Coordinates of C-alpha atoms in Angstrom, one line a residue:
M1 CA 114.2 -51.5 -204.8
E2 CA 113.0 -53.4 -207.9
H3 CA 111.3 -56.7 -208.6
I4 CA 113.7 -59.6 -208.9
P5 CA 112.5 -61.6 -211.9
E6 CA 113.2 -58.9 -214.5
Q7 CA 115.1 -60.1 -217.6
Q8 CA 118.8 -59.4 -217.4
N9 CA 121.2 -58.7 -220.3
T10 CA 124.2 -59.4 -218.2
S11 CA 125.5 -63.0 -217.8
S12 CA 127.7 -62.2 -214.8
T13 CA 128.5 -65.0 -212.4
L14 CA 127.0 -63.1 -209.4
H15 CA 123.7 -62.6 -211.2
K16 CA 123.5 -66.3 -212.0
I17 CA 124.4 -67.3 -208.5
R18 CA 121.7 -65.0 -207.2
G19 CA 119.1 -66.5 -209.4
W20 CA 120.0 -70.1 -208.3
V21 CA 120.0 -69.0 -204.7
F22 CA 116.5 -67.6 -205.1
L23 CA 115.5 -70.8 -206.8
L24 CA 116.9 -72.8 -203.9
V25 CA 115.1 -70.6 -201.3
C26 CA 111.8 -71.1 -203.0
F27 CA 112.4 -74.9 -203.1
V28 CA 113.2 -74.9 -199.3
L29 CA 110.1 -72.9 -198.6
Q30 CA 107.9 -75.3 -200.5
L31 CA 109.6 -78.3 -198.9
L32 CA 109.0 -76.9 -195.4
I33 CA 105.4 -76.1 -196.1
E34 CA 104.7 -79.5 -197.7
G35 CA 106.4 -81.2 -194.8
V36 CA 104.4 -79.4 -192.2
L37 CA 101.2 -80.2 -193.9
S38 CA 102.1 -83.9 -194.2
S39 CA 103.3 -84.2 -190.6
Y40 CA 100.3 -82.6 -188.9
G41 CA 98.9 -86.0 -188.1
L42 CA 101.7 -86.5 -185.6
F43 CA 100.0 -83.9 -183.4
Q44 CA 96.7 -85.9 -183.3
N45 CA 97.3 -87.4 -179.9
E46 CA 98.8 -84.2 -178.5
W47 CA 95.5 -82.3 -178.9
I48 CA 93.7 -85.1 -177.1
K49 CA 96.3 -85.3 -174.3
E50 CA 96.5 -81.6 -173.8
F51 CA 92.8 -80.7 -173.8
P52 CA 90.9 -83.8 -172.6
D53 CA 88.0 -81.7 -171.1
D54 CA 87.4 -79.8 -174.3
V55 CA 87.5 -83.0 -176.3
A56 CA 84.9 -84.6 -174.0
R57 CA 82.6 -81.6 -174.2
S58 CA 83.0 -81.1 -178.0
S59 CA 79.9 -81.2 -180.1
I60 CA 81.9 -82.6 -183.1
G61 CA 82.0 -86.1 -181.8
G62 CA 84.5 -88.5 -180.4
E63 CA 88.1 -87.6 -179.5
Q64 CA 89.7 -88.7 -182.8
R65 CA 87.1 -86.9 -184.8
T66 CA 87.4 -83.8 -182.7
A67 CA 91.2 -83.8 -183.0
S68 CA 90.9 -84.3 -186.8
A69 CA 89.1 -81.0 -187.1
T70 CA 92.5 -79.2 -186.8
F71 CA 93.9 -81.0 -189.8
A72 CA 90.7 -80.6 -191.7
L73 CA 90.6 -76.8 -191.1
L74 CA 94.3 -76.6 -192.0
L75 CA 93.7 -78.1 -195.5
A76 CA 90.4 -76.4 -196.2
S77 CA 91.7 -72.9 -195.3
G78 CA 94.7 -73.6 -197.5
C79 CA 92.4 -74.1 -200.5
L80 CA 91.0 -70.7 -199.8
A81 CA 94.4 -69.1 -199.8
Y82 CA 94.8 -69.3 -203.6
P83 CA 91.7 -67.3 -204.7
L84 CA 92.6 -64.8 -202.0
S85 CA 96.2 -64.5 -203.3
C86 CA 94.8 -64.0 -206.8
L87 CA 92.5 -61.3 -205.5
L88 CA 95.4 -59.4 -203.8
V89 CA 97.7 -59.6 -206.8
Q90 CA 95.3 -59.1 -209.7
W91 CA 92.7 -56.7 -208.2
L92 CA 94.6 -54.9 -205.5
R93 CA 97.9 -54.9 -207.4
Y94 CA 99.9 -56.3 -204.5
Q95 CA 103.3 -57.7 -205.3
Q96 CA 103.9 -61.4 -204.6
V97 CA 106.4 -60.6 -201.9
V98 CA 103.8 -58.6 -200.0
V99 CA 101.3 -61.5 -200.2
S100 CA 104.1 -63.8 -199.1
G101 CA 104.9 -61.5 -196.2
L102 CA 101.3 -61.3 -195.1
G103 CA 101.0 -65.1 -195.2
A104 CA 104.2 -65.6 -193.3
M105 CA 103.1 -63.2 -190.5
L106 CA 99.7 -64.9 -190.4
A107 CA 101.2 -68.4 -190.2
T108 CA 103.8 -67.5 -187.7
G109 CA 101.4 -65.6 -185.5
S110 CA 98.9 -68.5 -185.6
L111 CA 101.5 -71.1 -184.7
L112 CA 102.8 -68.9 -181.8
S113 CA 99.2 -68.4 -180.6
A114 CA 98.6 -72.2 -180.8
A115 CA 101.6 -72.7 -178.5
R116 CA 99.8 -70.5 -175.9
A117 CA 96.3 -71.8 -176.5
T118 CA 94.3 -72.7 -173.5
S119 CA 91.4 -74.4 -175.2
L120 CA 90.8 -76.7 -178.2
Q121 CA 88.7 -74.1 -179.9
R122 CA 91.6 -71.7 -179.9
V123 CA 93.7 -74.5 -181.5
F124 CA 91.1 -74.9 -184.2
Q125 CA 91.4 -71.1 -185.0
T126 CA 95.2 -70.8 -184.8
A127 CA 96.9 -74.2 -185.6
G128 CA 94.0 -75.0 -188.0
A129 CA 92.4 -72.1 -190.0
G130 CA 95.0 -69.4 -189.4
T131 CA 98.1 -71.5 -190.2
G132 CA 96.5 -73.1 -193.3
L133 CA 95.6 -69.7 -194.8
G134 CA 99.0 -68.3 -194.0
L135 CA 101.0 -71.2 -195.4
G136 CA 98.8 -71.3 -198.5
L137 CA 99.5 -67.6 -199.3
V138 CA 103.3 -68.2 -198.9
Y139 CA 103.2 -71.4 -201.0
H140 CA 101.3 -69.8 -203.8
S141 CA 103.6 -66.8 -203.9
A142 CA 106.7 -69.1 -204.1
Q143 CA 105.2 -70.9 -207.0
V144 CA 104.4 -67.7 -208.9
S145 CA 107.9 -66.3 -208.2
L146 CA 109.4 -69.5 -209.6
Y147 CA 107.5 -69.2 -212.8
Q148 CA 108.4 -65.5 -213.2
L149 CA 112.0 -66.3 -212.6
I150 CA 112.5 -69.1 -215.0
S151 CA 110.4 -67.3 -217.7
R152 CA 112.9 -64.4 -217.7
E153 CA 116.2 -66.0 -217.0
S154 CA 117.5 -68.2 -219.8
Y155 CA 120.4 -69.7 -217.8
L156 CA 118.0 -71.5 -215.5
R157 CA 117.2 -75.1 -216.6
P158 CA 113.4 -75.7 -216.6
R159 CA 114.0 -79.4 -216.1
V160 CA 115.9 -78.7 -212.9
V161 CA 113.0 -76.6 -211.7
L162 CA 110.6 -79.5 -212.6
T163 CA 112.6 -82.0 -210.6
M164 CA 112.8 -79.7 -207.6
G165 CA 109.0 -79.0 -207.8
L166 CA 108.2 -82.7 -208.1
C167 CA 110.4 -83.7 -205.1
A168 CA 109.2 -80.9 -202.8
K169 CA 106.2 -82.9 -201.4
G170 CA 108.1 -86.2 -200.9
L171 CA 111.3 -84.7 -199.5
G172 CA 109.3 -82.4 -197.3
T173 CA 107.5 -85.3 -195.8
A174 CA 110.6 -87.4 -195.4
M175 CA 112.6 -84.6 -193.7
V176 CA 110.0 -82.8 -191.6
A177 CA 108.2 -85.8 -190.1
P178 CA 111.2 -87.2 -188.3
L179 CA 112.1 -83.8 -187.1
V180 CA 108.7 -83.1 -185.7
N181 CA 108.6 -86.6 -184.0
H182 CA 112.1 -86.0 -182.5
L183 CA 111.0 -82.6 -181.1
L184 CA 107.8 -84.1 -179.6
L185 CA 109.7 -86.9 -177.9
G186 CA 112.4 -84.5 -176.7
Y187 CA 110.2 -81.8 -175.3
G188 CA 107.2 -84.0 -174.5
D189 CA 104.8 -81.2 -175.5
Y190 CA 103.5 -79.8 -178.7
R191 CA 103.9 -76.2 -177.7
T192 CA 107.7 -76.1 -178.2
V193 CA 107.3 -77.8 -181.6
M194 CA 104.9 -75.1 -182.7
V195 CA 107.4 -72.4 -181.7
C196 CA 110.1 -74.1 -183.7
L197 CA 107.8 -74.4 -186.8
A198 CA 106.8 -70.8 -186.5
G199 CA 110.5 -69.7 -186.4
S200 CA 111.3 -71.9 -189.4
V201 CA 108.5 -70.5 -191.5
M202 CA 109.4 -66.9 -190.6
L203 CA 113.1 -67.5 -191.3
C204 CA 112.6 -69.0 -194.7
S205 CA 110.0 -66.4 -195.6
S206 CA 112.3 -63.6 -194.5
V207 CA 115.2 -64.9 -196.7
Y208 CA 112.7 -65.3 -199.6
G209 CA 111.7 -61.6 -199.2
C210 CA 115.2 -60.4 -199.0
I211 CA 116.4 -62.1 -202.2
Y212 CA 113.1 -61.2 -203.9
F213 CA 114.5 -57.6 -204.4
K214 CA 117.7 -56.4 -206.0
P215 CA 119.7 -53.1 -205.9
R216 CA 118.3 -50.3 -208.1
G217 CA 121.4 -50.1 -210.2
A218 CA 121.2 -53.6 -211.7
C219 CA 120.7 -53.9 -215.4
Q220 CA 117.2 -54.6 -216.5
Q221 CA 114.8 -54.4 -219.4
P222 CA 111.2 -53.0 -219.4
E223 CA 108.9 -55.1 -217.4
T224 CA 106.7 -57.6 -219.2
C225 CA 103.1 -58.3 -218.2
E226 CA 102.8 -60.8 -215.4
P227 CA 100.7 -64.0 -216.1
K228 CA 97.5 -64.6 -214.2
L229 CA 97.7 -67.6 -212.0
F230 CA 94.9 -69.4 -210.3
L231 CA 94.4 -72.2 -207.7
R232 CA 96.9 -74.7 -206.5
D233 CA 98.5 -78.0 -206.4
S234 CA 101.4 -79.1 -204.2
I235 CA 103.7 -79.5 -207.4
V236 CA 105.1 -77.8 -210.5
H237 CA 105.1 -79.7 -213.8
L238 CA 107.0 -78.7 -216.9
L239 CA 106.6 -80.8 -220.0
H240 CA 106.9 -80.6 -223.8
E241 CA 103.6 -81.0 -225.5
E242 CA 101.6 -79.7 -228.5
D243 CA 98.9 -77.1 -227.6
N244 CA 96.3 -75.7 -229.9
V245 CA 94.9 -73.0 -227.5
D246 CA 95.7 -69.4 -228.4
A247 CA 96.7 -66.8 -225.8
N248 CA 93.3 -65.2 -226.3
N249 CA 91.0 -68.1 -225.3
N250 CA 87.9 -65.9 -225.8
N251 CA 88.7 -64.8 -229.3
D252 CA 85.6 -63.8 -231.1
N253 CA 86.9 -65.2 -234.4
S254 CA 87.0 -68.7 -233.1
P255 CA 84.2 -71.0 -234.4
P256 CA 81.5 -71.7 -231.9
Q257 CA 81.4 -75.2 -230.4
S258 CA 78.4 -77.4 -231.0
P259 CA 76.1 -78.0 -228.0
E260 CA 76.8 -81.7 -227.9
F261 CA 80.6 -81.0 -227.8
I262 CA 80.2 -78.6 -224.9
L263 CA 77.8 -81.0 -223.1
K264 CA 80.3 -83.8 -223.5
N265 CA 83.1 -81.8 -221.9
I266 CA 80.9 -80.7 -219.1
V267 CA 80.1 -84.4 -218.3
V268 CA 83.8 -85.2 -218.5
T269 CA 84.7 -82.4 -216.1
L270 CA 82.0 -83.4 -213.6
I271 CA 83.1 -87.0 -213.6
F272 CA 86.8 -86.1 -213.0
A273 CA 85.7 -83.7 -210.3
C274 CA 83.7 -86.4 -208.5
S275 CA 86.7 -88.8 -208.9
S276 CA 88.9 -86.1 -207.3
L277 CA 86.5 -85.8 -204.4
F278 CA 86.9 -89.5 -203.5
A279 CA 90.6 -89.5 -204.3
I280 CA 91.4 -86.7 -202.0
G281 CA 89.3 -88.0 -199.2
G282 CA 91.1 -91.4 -199.2
Y283 CA 94.5 -89.9 -199.9
L284 CA 94.6 -87.8 -196.7
V285 CA 93.8 -90.7 -194.3
P286 CA 97.3 -92.2 -194.0
F287 CA 98.9 -88.9 -193.2
L288 CA 96.5 -88.4 -190.3
F289 CA 96.3 -92.0 -188.8
I290 CA 99.4 -93.8 -189.8
K291 CA 100.7 -93.3 -186.3
K292 CA 97.5 -94.8 -184.9
L293 CA 97.7 -97.8 -187.3
A294 CA 101.4 -98.5 -186.3
A295 CA 100.4 -98.4 -182.6
D296 CA 97.6 -100.9 -183.3
R297 CA 100.1 -103.2 -185.0
G298 CA 102.5 -103.2 -182.0
M299 CA 104.8 -100.5 -183.3
P300 CA 104.1 -97.4 -181.2
G301 CA 106.2 -94.4 -182.1
Q302 CA 107.0 -95.7 -185.6
G303 CA 104.5 -93.6 -187.5
H304 CA 107.1 -91.1 -188.6
A305 CA 109.2 -93.9 -190.1
F306 CA 106.3 -94.9 -192.4
L307 CA 105.8 -91.2 -193.4
V308 CA 109.5 -91.2 -194.4
V309 CA 108.9 -94.2 -196.6
I310 CA 105.8 -92.6 -198.1
G311 CA 107.7 -89.4 -198.9
I312 CA 110.6 -91.1 -200.6
A313 CA 108.3 -93.4 -202.6
D314 CA 106.3 -90.3 -203.6
C315 CA 109.4 -88.7 -205.1
F316 CA 110.0 -91.7 -207.3
G317 CA 106.4 -91.9 -208.3
R318 CA 106.2 -88.3 -209.4
L319 CA 109.5 -88.5 -211.3
L320 CA 108.3 -91.6 -213.2
A321 CA 105.0 -89.9 -214.0
S322 CA 106.9 -86.9 -215.3
C323 CA 108.9 -89.1 -217.6
Y324 CA 105.8 -90.8 -218.9
L325 CA 103.9 -87.6 -219.7
P326 CA 105.8 -86.4 -222.7
R327 CA 105.6 -89.9 -224.2
R328 CA 101.9 -90.5 -223.5
P329 CA 99.7 -91.2 -226.6
R330 CA 98.0 -87.8 -227.1
N331 CA 95.6 -89.1 -229.7
N332 CA 94.3 -91.9 -227.4
P333 CA 93.0 -90.3 -224.2
Y334 CA 91.4 -93.5 -223.1
C335 CA 94.9 -95.1 -222.8
N336 CA 96.0 -92.3 -220.5
L337 CA 92.8 -92.6 -218.5
V338 CA 93.4 -96.4 -218.0
V339 CA 96.9 -95.6 -216.6
Y340 CA 95.6 -92.9 -214.3
S341 CA 92.7 -95.0 -213.0
G342 CA 95.1 -97.9 -212.6
F343 CA 97.3 -96.0 -210.2
L344 CA 94.2 -94.9 -208.3
I345 CA 93.0 -98.5 -208.0
V346 CA 96.4 -99.9 -207.0
C347 CA 96.8 -97.1 -204.4
G348 CA 93.3 -98.0 -203.0
I349 CA 94.2 -101.7 -202.8
A350 CA 97.4 -100.9 -200.9
L351 CA 95.4 -98.9 -198.3
F352 CA 92.7 -101.5 -198.1
T353 CA 95.1 -104.5 -197.6
V354 CA 97.5 -102.8 -195.2
T355 CA 95.1 -103.8 -192.4
S356 CA 96.0 -107.4 -193.1
V357 CA 99.3 -106.9 -191.2
S358 CA 99.2 -109.0 -188.0
P359 CA 97.8 -106.9 -185.0
T360 CA 100.3 -108.7 -182.8
Y361 CA 103.9 -107.6 -183.4
V362 CA 106.0 -110.3 -185.0
A363 CA 109.3 -110.2 -186.9
G364 CA 108.7 -108.7 -190.3
N365 CA 105.7 -106.5 -189.4
F366 CA 107.7 -103.4 -189.9
L367 CA 109.0 -104.4 -193.3
E368 CA 105.5 -105.5 -194.4
M369 CA 103.9 -102.2 -193.4
A370 CA 106.8 -100.3 -195.0
A371 CA 106.1 -102.2 -198.3
Y372 CA 102.5 -101.1 -198.1
A373 CA 103.6 -97.5 -197.3
A374 CA 106.0 -97.5 -200.3
A375 CA 103.2 -98.8 -202.6
F376 CA 100.9 -96.1 -201.4
G377 CA 103.5 -93.3 -201.7
F378 CA 104.6 -94.4 -205.2
T379 CA 101.1 -94.8 -206.7
S380 CA 99.8 -91.7 -205.1
G381 CA 102.7 -89.6 -206.5
C382 CA 101.9 -91.0 -209.9
F383 CA 98.2 -90.2 -210.0
L384 CA 98.6 -86.8 -208.5
V385 CA 100.8 -85.9 -211.5
L386 CA 98.8 -87.6 -214.1
G387 CA 95.3 -86.4 -213.1
H388 CA 95.5 -83.0 -214.6
F389 CA 96.9 -84.1 -217.9
C390 CA 94.4 -87.0 -218.3
L391 CA 91.6 -84.4 -218.0
T392 CA 93.1 -81.9 -220.5
D393 CA 93.6 -84.7 -223.0
Y394 CA 89.9 -85.3 -223.0
L395 CA 89.1 -81.5 -223.1
K396 CA 91.7 -80.8 -225.8
G397 CA 90.3 -78.4 -228.4
D398 CA 87.4 -77.1 -226.4
R399 CA 88.0 -73.4 -225.6
S400 CA 84.7 -72.6 -224.0
I401 CA 84.9 -75.2 -221.2
R402 CA 88.5 -74.2 -220.3
S403 CA 87.6 -70.6 -220.0
D404 CA 84.3 -71.0 -218.1
Q405 CA 85.3 -69.7 -214.7
T406 CA 81.9 -70.6 -213.1
L407 CA 82.1 -74.3 -214.0
M408 CA 85.7 -74.5 -212.9
C409 CA 84.7 -73.3 -209.4
L410 CA 82.9 -76.7 -208.8
P411 CA 86.1 -78.8 -208.7
M412 CA 87.7 -76.4 -206.3
L413 CA 84.7 -76.5 -204.0
L414 CA 84.7 -80.3 -204.1
Q415 CA 88.4 -80.3 -203.3
M416 CA 87.8 -78.1 -200.3
E417 CA 84.9 -80.2 -199.2
A418 CA 87.0 -83.4 -199.4
S419 CA 89.8 -81.7 -197.4
L420 CA 87.3 -80.6 -194.8
F421 CA 85.0 -83.7 -194.4
G422 CA 87.4 -86.5 -195.3
P423 CA 89.5 -86.3 -192.1
L424 CA 86.4 -85.8 -190.0
F425 CA 84.8 -88.9 -191.4
A426 CA 88.0 -90.9 -190.9
G427 CA 88.1 -89.7 -187.3
Y428 CA 84.5 -90.8 -186.8
L429 CA 85.4 -94.3 -188.0
V430 CA 88.4 -94.5 -185.7
D431 CA 86.2 -93.5 -182.7
E432 CA 83.3 -95.8 -183.7
F433 CA 85.4 -98.9 -184.3
V434 CA 88.2 -98.2 -181.8
G435 CA 91.0 -98.6 -184.3
A436 CA 92.3 -97.3 -187.5
D437 CA 91.6 -100.5 -189.6
V438 CA 88.1 -99.4 -190.7
A439 CA 89.3 -95.9 -191.6
F440 CA 92.1 -97.3 -193.8
R441 CA 89.7 -99.7 -195.5
A442 CA 87.3 -96.8 -196.1
A443 CA 90.1 -94.8 -197.6
G444 CA 91.1 -97.7 -199.8
G445 CA 87.5 -98.1 -200.9
S446 CA 87.3 -94.4 -201.7
L447 CA 90.3 -94.6 -203.9
L448 CA 88.9 -97.7 -205.6
V449 CA 85.7 -95.8 -206.3
A450 CA 87.7 -92.8 -207.6
G451 CA 89.5 -95.0 -210.1
S452 CA 86.5 -97.0 -211.1
I453 CA 84.1 -94.1 -211.9
L454 CA 86.6 -92.7 -214.4
H455 CA 85.7 -95.6 -216.8
L456 CA 82.3 -93.9 -217.1
V457 CA 83.9 -91.2 -219.2
P458 CA 84.4 -93.3 -222.4
L459 CA 81.0 -95.0 -221.9
L460 CA 79.1 -91.7 -221.6
T461 CA 81.1 -89.9 -224.3
R462 CA 81.1 -92.7 -226.9
R463 CA 77.8 -91.3 -228.4
W464 CA 79.4 -88.0 -229.0
S465 CA 81.7 -88.1 -232.1
C466 CA 82.6 -84.5 -232.6
A467 CA 85.6 -83.8 -234.7
K468 CA 88.4 -81.9 -233.0
P469 CA 89.8 -78.7 -234.5
A470 CA 93.1 -79.2 -236.2
D471 CA 96.2 -78.3 -234.2
T472 CA 97.7 -75.1 -235.6
K473 CA 100.2 -74.2 -232.9
P474 CA 103.8 -75.2 -232.8
D475 CA 105.4 -77.1 -230.0
V476 CA 105.4 -75.2 -226.7
D477 CA 106.4 -75.7 -223.2
V478 CA 103.6 -75.8 -220.7
L479 CA 104.2 -74.8 -217.1
V480 CA 101.5 -76.1 -214.8
L481 CA 101.3 -74.4 -211.4
G482 CA 98.5 -76.1 -209.6
S483 CA 95.6 -76.2 -212.0
S484 CA 96.8 -73.3 -214.1
R485 CA 98.4 -73.9 -217.5
I486 CA 100.7 -71.2 -218.8
V487 CA 101.9 -71.7 -222.3
I488 CA 105.5 -70.6 -223.0
D489 CA 106.9 -70.2 -226.5
Y490 CA 110.6 -70.3 -226.9
T491 CA 112.5 -68.8 -229.9
Y492 CA 116.2 -69.7 -230.2
S493 CA 117.0 -68.7 -233.8
G494 CA 119.1 -65.7 -233.0
Q495 CA 116.4 -64.1 -230.9
P496 CA 116.0 -64.0 -227.1
R497 CA 113.5 -66.3 -225.6
T498 CA 109.9 -65.0 -225.7
V499 CA 107.1 -65.8 -223.4
R500 CA 103.4 -66.1 -224.2
A501 CA 101.3 -66.7 -221.1
S502 CA 97.8 -67.8 -221.2
T503 CA 95.7 -68.9 -218.3
Q504 CA 93.4 -71.9 -218.7
R505 CA 91.6 -73.1 -215.6
T506 CA 91.3 -76.8 -215.2
P507 CA 90.2 -78.7 -212.1
C508 CA 92.7 -79.5 -209.4
T509 CA 93.1 -83.2 -208.8
V510 CA 94.7 -82.7 -205.4

């Protein structure tokens, strides 16, 4: 058995079909994982109903805050999955399919254990930490496999991969949320739903593992070196842009950067990291408490419908942002920052004002809340795509800051901190004020702060007027998996496509 994404000389129909099927399987796997993560808030009341004694005795706090710990552990452990996957692949030389198999077994076993849990603490360990770590390993492996496949197979259209990657989050939310809600209503218990989710994850991962390999007799060329990938985001971006960073970022022949130039980029990175902290904390609240807010507005059982609206709007927002990126003014990073911060502020306003919907159900309440949900989904999809590129526009030309692995650990830690403490703080507000209104207002305020503090960047960096190095590289395609940027050169003048992979760590926005 050999590794699937080796470059092929043959252009047979079966080979192309097999490549497209593998691409589709990776997309379905990402769609399922994104949908499960976005729909976990529907289990919020199930934990409270199933373990009332454990919730009452919990040292975490009130019932909503205690139940939110499962969602927080799910996301925080998912952030840890990506450095772990990197360790397994780069240091222990595991293949991606092995990492994916380990993650699938961990996620499936954790979900099955959660179905048989007899205490809330066991739910925290299984449905929270174990499931998040397992799904993170599977998701990261699928992203890396997609990159390896499209970089070696010329018949695959990168723009198609871009569209599929952008839509995975929104379509996953729109498809999995109604399914989870239907199963909860049909069986009346979360345990059966956990078994169904475990079976779905194992089935998709098994199909992925089977298609990952091909028969030994297939035509192939010598294996090229695999790119190094780090960290995560829930999407894959592919755009055409100019890049002036060489494959060897730490080339000794490159001129040293001035201390002021390095200090400027450190300040910019820290401001963007703090903005990301507030943005993530506010962004997660609707996925956790939209069902509670709908019940407070006289629409019990309609939380999944608003998740569908958010998911569909998210797809359109991401696609619009991907159309804007190649046309953005590269020489004016402040213009891009205004667009990015504008989407953050509008998203915060949508969350802050959704509480203005009448608490007593009247005709039009559903449409009004759906409009707010659509505004949130559209603007959040836009800023999730734009954040990374807005930062790299400000850091363009600085090789030292991009390759400083120690500094780049800070944004990852802040992201994990926001994923862990954001849901807990929102649950505390719901318990303290007996309703989801204050939690949504706090989430909206958090997004407003995230968008507002970005305007400190031009104010603080105006005193630094360092000249940027001249761009010497030709146009390239940049594949961004999470917070990793892999530069891919294409040669079409009678030569096969060549790949130049360089890893440049930049902070995750979400």
